[in-house]
Backbone as a ProteinNet text record, in pm:
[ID]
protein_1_A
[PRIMARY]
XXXXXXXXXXXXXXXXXXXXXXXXXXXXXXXXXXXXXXXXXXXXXXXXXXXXXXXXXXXXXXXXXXXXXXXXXXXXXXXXXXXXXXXXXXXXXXXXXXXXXXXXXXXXXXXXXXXXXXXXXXXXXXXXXXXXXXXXXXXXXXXXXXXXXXXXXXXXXXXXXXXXX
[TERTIARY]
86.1	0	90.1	35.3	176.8	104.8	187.2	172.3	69.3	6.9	-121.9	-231.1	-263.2	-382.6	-346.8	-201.9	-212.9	-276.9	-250.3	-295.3	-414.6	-485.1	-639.9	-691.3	-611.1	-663	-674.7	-562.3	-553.7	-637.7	-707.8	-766.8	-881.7	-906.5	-1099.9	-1192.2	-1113.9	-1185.2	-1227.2	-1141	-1151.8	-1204.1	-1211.7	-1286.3	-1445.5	-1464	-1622	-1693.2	-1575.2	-1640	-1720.7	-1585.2	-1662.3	-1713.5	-1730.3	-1801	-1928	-2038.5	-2166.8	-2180	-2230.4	-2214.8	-2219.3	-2258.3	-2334	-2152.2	-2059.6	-1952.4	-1848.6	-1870.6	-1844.9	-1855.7	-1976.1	-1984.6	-1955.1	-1869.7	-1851.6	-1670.7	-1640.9	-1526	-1405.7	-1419.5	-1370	-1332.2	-1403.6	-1436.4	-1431.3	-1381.6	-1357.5	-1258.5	-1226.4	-1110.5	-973.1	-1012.7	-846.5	-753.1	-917.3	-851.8	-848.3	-934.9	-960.3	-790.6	-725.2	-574.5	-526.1	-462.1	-432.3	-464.4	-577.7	-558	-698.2	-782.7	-924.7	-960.4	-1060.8	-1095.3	-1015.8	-972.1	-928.2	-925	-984.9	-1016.1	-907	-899.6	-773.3	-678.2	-705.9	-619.6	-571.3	-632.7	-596.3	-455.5	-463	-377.2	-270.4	-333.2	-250	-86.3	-217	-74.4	-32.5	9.7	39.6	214.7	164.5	358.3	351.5	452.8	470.7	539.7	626.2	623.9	555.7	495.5	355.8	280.5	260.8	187.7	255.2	353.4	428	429.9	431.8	427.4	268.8	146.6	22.3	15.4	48.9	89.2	121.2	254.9	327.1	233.4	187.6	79.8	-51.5	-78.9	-233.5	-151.4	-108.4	-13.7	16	65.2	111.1	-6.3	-140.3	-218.9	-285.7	-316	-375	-399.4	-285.9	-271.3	-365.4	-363.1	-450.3	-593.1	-667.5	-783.4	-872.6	-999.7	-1049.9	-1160.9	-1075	-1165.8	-1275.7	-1194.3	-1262.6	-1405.5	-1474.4	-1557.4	-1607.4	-1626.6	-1704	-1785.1	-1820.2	-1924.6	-1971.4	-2019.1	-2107	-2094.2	-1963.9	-1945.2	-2025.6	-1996.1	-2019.8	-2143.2	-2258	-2390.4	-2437.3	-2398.4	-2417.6	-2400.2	-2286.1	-2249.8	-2338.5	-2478.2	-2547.9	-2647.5	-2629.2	-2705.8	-2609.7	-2452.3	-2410.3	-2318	-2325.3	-2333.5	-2441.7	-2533.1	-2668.6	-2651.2	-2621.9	-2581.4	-2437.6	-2381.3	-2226.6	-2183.9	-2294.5	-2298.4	-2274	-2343.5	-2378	-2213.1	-2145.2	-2022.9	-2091.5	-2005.1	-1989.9	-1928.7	-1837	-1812.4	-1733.4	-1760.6	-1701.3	-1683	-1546.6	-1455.1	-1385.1	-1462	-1459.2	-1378.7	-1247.9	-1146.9	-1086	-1035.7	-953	-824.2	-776.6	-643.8	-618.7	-498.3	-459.8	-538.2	-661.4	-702.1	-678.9	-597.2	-554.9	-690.2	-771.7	-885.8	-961.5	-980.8	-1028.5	-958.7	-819.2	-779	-781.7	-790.2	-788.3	-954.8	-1066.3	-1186.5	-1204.6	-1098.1	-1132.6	-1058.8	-995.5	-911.4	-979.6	-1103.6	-1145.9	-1244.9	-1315.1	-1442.1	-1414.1	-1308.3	-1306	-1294.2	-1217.8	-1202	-1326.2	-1392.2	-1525.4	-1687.5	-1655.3	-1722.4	-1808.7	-1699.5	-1667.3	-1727.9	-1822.2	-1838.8	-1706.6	-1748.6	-1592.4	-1647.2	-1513.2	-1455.3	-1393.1	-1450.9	-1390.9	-1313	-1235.3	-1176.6	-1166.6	-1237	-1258.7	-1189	-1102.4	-1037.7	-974	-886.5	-852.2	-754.9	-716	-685.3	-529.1	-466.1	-307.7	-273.4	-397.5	-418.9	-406.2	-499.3	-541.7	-386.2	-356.9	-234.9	-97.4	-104	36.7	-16.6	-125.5	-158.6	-154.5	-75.8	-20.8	-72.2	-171.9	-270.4	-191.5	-101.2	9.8	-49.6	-63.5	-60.2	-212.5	-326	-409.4	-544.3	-457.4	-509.9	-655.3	-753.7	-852.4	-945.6	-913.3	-1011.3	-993	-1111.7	-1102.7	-1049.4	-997.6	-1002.1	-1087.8	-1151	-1246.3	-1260.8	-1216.3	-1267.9	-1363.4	-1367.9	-1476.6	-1568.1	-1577.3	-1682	-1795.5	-1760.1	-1851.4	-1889.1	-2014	-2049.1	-2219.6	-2203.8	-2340.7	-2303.5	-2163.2	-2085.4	-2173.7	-2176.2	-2193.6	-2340.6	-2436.8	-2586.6	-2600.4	-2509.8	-2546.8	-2489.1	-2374.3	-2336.8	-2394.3	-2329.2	-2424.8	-2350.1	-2237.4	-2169.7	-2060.3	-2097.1	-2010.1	-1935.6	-1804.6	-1718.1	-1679.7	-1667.8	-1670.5	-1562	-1483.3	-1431.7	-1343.4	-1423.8	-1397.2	-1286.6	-1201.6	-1054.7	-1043	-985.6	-992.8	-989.7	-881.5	-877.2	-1034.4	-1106.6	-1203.4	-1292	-1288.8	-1338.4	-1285.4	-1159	-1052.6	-1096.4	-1065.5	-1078.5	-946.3
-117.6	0	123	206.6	341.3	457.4	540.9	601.6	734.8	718.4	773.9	716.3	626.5	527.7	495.9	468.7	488.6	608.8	722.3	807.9	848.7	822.8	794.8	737.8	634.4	541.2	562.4	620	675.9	788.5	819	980.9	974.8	851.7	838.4	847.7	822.7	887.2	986.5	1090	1273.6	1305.2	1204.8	1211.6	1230.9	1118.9	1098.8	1200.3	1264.6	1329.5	1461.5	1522.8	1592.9	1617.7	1514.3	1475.2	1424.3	1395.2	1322.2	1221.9	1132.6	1006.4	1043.1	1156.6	1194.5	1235.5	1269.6	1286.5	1182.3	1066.3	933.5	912.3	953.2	962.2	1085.5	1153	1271.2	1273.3	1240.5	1161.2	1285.8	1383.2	1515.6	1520	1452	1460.2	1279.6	1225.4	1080.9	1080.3	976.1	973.9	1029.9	955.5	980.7	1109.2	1160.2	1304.7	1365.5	1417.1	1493.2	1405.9	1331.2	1286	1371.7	1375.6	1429.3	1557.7	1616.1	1715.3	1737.8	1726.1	1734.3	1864.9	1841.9	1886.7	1840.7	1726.1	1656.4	1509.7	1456.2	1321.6	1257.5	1120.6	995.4	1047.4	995.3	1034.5	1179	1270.3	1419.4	1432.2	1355.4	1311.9	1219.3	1118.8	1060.8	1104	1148.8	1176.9	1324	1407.6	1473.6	1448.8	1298.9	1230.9	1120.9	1192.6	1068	941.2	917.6	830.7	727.9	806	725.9	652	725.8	704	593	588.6	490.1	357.3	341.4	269.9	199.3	312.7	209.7	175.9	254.3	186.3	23.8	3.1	-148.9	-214.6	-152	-275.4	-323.1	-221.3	-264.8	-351.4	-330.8	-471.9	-588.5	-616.4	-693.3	-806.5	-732.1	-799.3	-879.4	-838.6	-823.4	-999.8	-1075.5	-1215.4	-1294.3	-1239.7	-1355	-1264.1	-1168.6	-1199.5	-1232	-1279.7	-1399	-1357.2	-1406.6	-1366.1	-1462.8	-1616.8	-1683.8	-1766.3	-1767.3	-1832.6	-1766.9	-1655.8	-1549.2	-1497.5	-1536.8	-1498.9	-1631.1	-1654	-1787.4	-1702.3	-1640.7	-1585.7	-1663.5	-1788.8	-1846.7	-1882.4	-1842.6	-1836.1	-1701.7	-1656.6	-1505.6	-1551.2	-1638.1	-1657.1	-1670.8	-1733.4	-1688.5	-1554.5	-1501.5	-1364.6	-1252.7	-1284.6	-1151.1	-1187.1	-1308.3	-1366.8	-1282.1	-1273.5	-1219.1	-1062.3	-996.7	-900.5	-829.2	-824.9	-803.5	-648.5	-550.1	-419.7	-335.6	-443.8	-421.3	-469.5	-377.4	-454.5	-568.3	-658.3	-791.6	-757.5	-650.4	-649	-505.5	-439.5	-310.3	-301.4	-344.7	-330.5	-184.2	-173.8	-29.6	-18.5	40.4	92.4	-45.8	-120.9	-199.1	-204.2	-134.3	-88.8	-96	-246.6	-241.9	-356.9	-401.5	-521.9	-638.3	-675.8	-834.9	-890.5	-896.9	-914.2	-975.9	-892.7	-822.7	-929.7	-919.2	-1027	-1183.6	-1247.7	-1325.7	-1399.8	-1300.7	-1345.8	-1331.2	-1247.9	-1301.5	-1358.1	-1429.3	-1524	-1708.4	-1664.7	-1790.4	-1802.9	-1661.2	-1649.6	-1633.3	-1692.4	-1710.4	-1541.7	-1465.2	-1328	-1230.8	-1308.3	-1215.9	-1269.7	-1344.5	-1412	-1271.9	-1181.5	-1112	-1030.4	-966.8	-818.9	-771.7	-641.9	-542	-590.8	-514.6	-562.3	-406.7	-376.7	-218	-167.7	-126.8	-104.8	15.7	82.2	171.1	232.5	344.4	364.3	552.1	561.4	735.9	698.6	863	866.3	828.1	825.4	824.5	665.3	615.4	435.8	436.6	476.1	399.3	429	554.3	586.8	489.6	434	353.6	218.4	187.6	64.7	72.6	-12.9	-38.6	-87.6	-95.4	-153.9	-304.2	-327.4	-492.9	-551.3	-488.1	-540	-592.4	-499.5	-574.6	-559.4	-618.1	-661.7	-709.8	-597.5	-603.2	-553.8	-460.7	-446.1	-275.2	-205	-88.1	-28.4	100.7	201.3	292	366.7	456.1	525.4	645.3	739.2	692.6	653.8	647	784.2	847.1	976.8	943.1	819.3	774.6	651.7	680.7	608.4	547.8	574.5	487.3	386.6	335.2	192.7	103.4	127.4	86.8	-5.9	84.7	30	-57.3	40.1	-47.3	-201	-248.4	-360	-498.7	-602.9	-725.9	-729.1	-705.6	-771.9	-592.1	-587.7	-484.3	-531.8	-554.4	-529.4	-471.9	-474	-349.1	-419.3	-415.3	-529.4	-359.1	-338.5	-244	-263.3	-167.5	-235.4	-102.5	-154.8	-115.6	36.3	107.6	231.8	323	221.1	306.5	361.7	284.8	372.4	420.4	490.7	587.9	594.7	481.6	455.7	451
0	0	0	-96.4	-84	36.5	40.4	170.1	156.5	10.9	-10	98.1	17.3	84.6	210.4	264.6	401	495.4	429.4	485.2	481	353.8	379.5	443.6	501.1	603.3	760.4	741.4	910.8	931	841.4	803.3	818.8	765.6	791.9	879.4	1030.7	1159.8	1110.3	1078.1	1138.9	952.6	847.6	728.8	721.1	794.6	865.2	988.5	997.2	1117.9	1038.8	958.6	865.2	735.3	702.3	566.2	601.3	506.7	461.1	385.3	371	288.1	143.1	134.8	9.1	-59.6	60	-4.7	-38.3	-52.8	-69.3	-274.5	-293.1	-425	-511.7	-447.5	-520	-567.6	-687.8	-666.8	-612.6	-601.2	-565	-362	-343.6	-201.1	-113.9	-173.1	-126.4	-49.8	38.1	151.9	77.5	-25.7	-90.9	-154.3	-153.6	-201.9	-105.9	43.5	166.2	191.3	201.6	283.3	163	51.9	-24.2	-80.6	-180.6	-207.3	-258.2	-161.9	-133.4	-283.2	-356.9	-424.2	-569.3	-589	-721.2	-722.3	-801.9	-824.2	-793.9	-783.2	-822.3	-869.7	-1004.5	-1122.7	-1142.8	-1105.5	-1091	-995.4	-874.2	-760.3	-795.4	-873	-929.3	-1048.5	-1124.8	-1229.3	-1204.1	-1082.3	-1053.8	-991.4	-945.8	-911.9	-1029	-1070.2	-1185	-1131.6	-1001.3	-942.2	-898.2	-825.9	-750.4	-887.5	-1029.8	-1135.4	-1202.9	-1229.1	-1298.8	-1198.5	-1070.8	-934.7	-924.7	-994	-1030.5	-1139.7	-1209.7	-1374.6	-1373.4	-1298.4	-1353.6	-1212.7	-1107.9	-1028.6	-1121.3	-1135	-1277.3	-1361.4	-1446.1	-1532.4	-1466.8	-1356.8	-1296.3	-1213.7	-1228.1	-1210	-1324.4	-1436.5	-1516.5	-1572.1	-1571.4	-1598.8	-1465.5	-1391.9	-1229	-1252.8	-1361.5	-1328.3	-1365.4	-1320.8	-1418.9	-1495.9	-1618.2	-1731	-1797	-1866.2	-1920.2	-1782.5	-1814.9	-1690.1	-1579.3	-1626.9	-1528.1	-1591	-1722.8	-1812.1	-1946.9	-1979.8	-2071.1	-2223.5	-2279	-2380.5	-2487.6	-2501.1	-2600.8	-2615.7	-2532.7	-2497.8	-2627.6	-2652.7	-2753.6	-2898.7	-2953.7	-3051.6	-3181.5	-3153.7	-3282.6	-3239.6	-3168.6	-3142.3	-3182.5	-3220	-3196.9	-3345	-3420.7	-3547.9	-3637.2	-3627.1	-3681.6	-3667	-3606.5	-3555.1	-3534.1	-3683.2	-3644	-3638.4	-3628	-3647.8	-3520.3	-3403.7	-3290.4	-3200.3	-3081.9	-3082.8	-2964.8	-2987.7	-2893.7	-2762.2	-2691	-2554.6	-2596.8	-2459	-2441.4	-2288.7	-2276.2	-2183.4	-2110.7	-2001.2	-1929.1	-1820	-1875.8	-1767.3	-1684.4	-1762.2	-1697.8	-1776.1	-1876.1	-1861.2	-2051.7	-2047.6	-2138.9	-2210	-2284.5	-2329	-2294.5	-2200.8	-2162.2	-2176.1	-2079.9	-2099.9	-2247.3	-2287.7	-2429.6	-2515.9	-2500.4	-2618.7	-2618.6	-2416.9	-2472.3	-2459.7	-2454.6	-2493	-2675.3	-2702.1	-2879.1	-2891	-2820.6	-2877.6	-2859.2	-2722.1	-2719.2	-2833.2	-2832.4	-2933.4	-3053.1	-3090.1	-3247.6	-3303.7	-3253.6	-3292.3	-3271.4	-3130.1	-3134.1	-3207.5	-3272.3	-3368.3	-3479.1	-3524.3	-3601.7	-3522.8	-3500.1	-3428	-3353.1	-3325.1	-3284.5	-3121.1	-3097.4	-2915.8	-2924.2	-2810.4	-2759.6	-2619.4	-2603.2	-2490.2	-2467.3	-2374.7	-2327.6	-2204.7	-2170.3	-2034	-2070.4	-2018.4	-2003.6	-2098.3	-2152.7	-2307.4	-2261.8	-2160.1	-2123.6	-2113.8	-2074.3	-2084.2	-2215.4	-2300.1	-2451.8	-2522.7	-2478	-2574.9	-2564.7	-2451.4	-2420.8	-2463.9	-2510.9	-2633.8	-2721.7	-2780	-2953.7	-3021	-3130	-3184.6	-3206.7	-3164.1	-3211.9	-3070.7	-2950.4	-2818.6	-2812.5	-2881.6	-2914.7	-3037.3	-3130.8	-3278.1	-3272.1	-3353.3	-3383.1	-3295.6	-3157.8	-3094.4	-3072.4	-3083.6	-3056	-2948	-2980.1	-2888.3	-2814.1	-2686.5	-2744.7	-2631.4	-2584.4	-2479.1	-2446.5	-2329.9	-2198.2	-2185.9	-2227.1	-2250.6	-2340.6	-2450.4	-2548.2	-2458.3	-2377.3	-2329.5	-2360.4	-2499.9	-2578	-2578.4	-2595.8	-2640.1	-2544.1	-2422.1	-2289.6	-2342.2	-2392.7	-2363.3	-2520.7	-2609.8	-2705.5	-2749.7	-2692.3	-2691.8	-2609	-2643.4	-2568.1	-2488.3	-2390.4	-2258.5	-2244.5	-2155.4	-2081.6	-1974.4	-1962.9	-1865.5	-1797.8	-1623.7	-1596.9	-1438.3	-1391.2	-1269	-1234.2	-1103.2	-1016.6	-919	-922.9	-849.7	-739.4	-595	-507.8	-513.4	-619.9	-659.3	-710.3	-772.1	-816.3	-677.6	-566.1	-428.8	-422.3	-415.8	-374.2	-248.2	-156.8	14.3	89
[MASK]
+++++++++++++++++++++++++++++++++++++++++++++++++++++++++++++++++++++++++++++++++++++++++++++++++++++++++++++++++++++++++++++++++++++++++++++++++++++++++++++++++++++

C-alpha cells in the first residue's frame, strides 16, 4: 500500500467526522482526495507524481494475468445472437487498462465471432496501447459512453482504486 492510501486510512476517523455520505460519491471529495488534495479526483492526484503514477501503472499490469476472465461470463452463450448481428459490438470493456482481458476473450471467441470488441479507459491508458498489443479491438474514450448500452456484454471489474478509500 503506498503512503497515499495509508494516509487515507488513518484519516478516515476525522474524514467521517466531517463529511456526509453523500460525499463518498462525489469523486472530488472521497477519503483519498480529503488525505491528499481534497478537491481533485484519483487520477488528478495521481498523475500529478509521476512516481507514484508509474508505481500504479506497472501494479495494474502486474495484475492483469490472475484476473479472471474466461468463466465469469457464458461468452459463447451469444455466438449466434451476436453472429446475426455483427454491427452491434460484442463487448465493451470499461477501464480496466490495457485489453488483456479483451484479447484473450477473442481469442477464445473465435475473434469475437466477427463483431468489434472495444476497450474503453482514459486517453493516457489507450495511448500507451499499440494496436500490435491488441489486434482487432477498438479504442475509445470512456466519454462515449453509448458503447456501454449499445453492446451485448459490458465489462466493468472495479478495483480497489475506483473507491478511492
Amino acid at each position: 500500500m503506498n503512503s497515499a492510501n495509508m494516509v487515507s486510512c488513518y484519516l478516515s476517523p476525522e474524514y467521517f467526522k466531517t463529511h456526509d455520505s453523500a460525499d463518498l460519491l462525489n469523486s472530488r471529495k472521497t477519503p483519498f482526495s480529503y488525505a491528499n488534495t481534497e478537491g481533485k479526483a484519483f487520477y488528478e492526484v495521481l498523475t500529478a507524481n509521476p512516481e507514484q503514477h508509474l508505481i500504479f501503472n506497472k501494479a495494474m499490469k502486474q495484475q492483469e494475468p490472475f484476473l479472471p476472465t474466461l468463466g465469469m461470463f457464458p461468452f459463447e452463450s451469444l455466438k449466434d445472437e451476436v453472429e446475426k448481428e455483427q454491427d452491434r459490438p460484442f463487448i465493451v470493456d470499461v477501464g480496466s487498462g490495457r485489453g488483456h482481458m479483451l484479447s484473450i476473450i477473442r481469442e477464445e471467441t473465435s475473434g469475437g465471432y466477427g463483431a468489434r470488441m472495444i476497450l474503453q479507459d482514459l486517453p493516457a491508458v489507450l495511448d500507451s496501447v499499440s494496436p500490435e498489443d491488441i489486434p482487432e479491438i477498438e479504442k475509445k474514450n470512456p466519454i462515449i459512453s453509448s458503447l456501454r448500452s449499445l453492446s451485448r456484454v459490458g465489462i466493468f471489474l472495479p478495483n480497489l482504486h475506483s473507491f478511492q478509500c
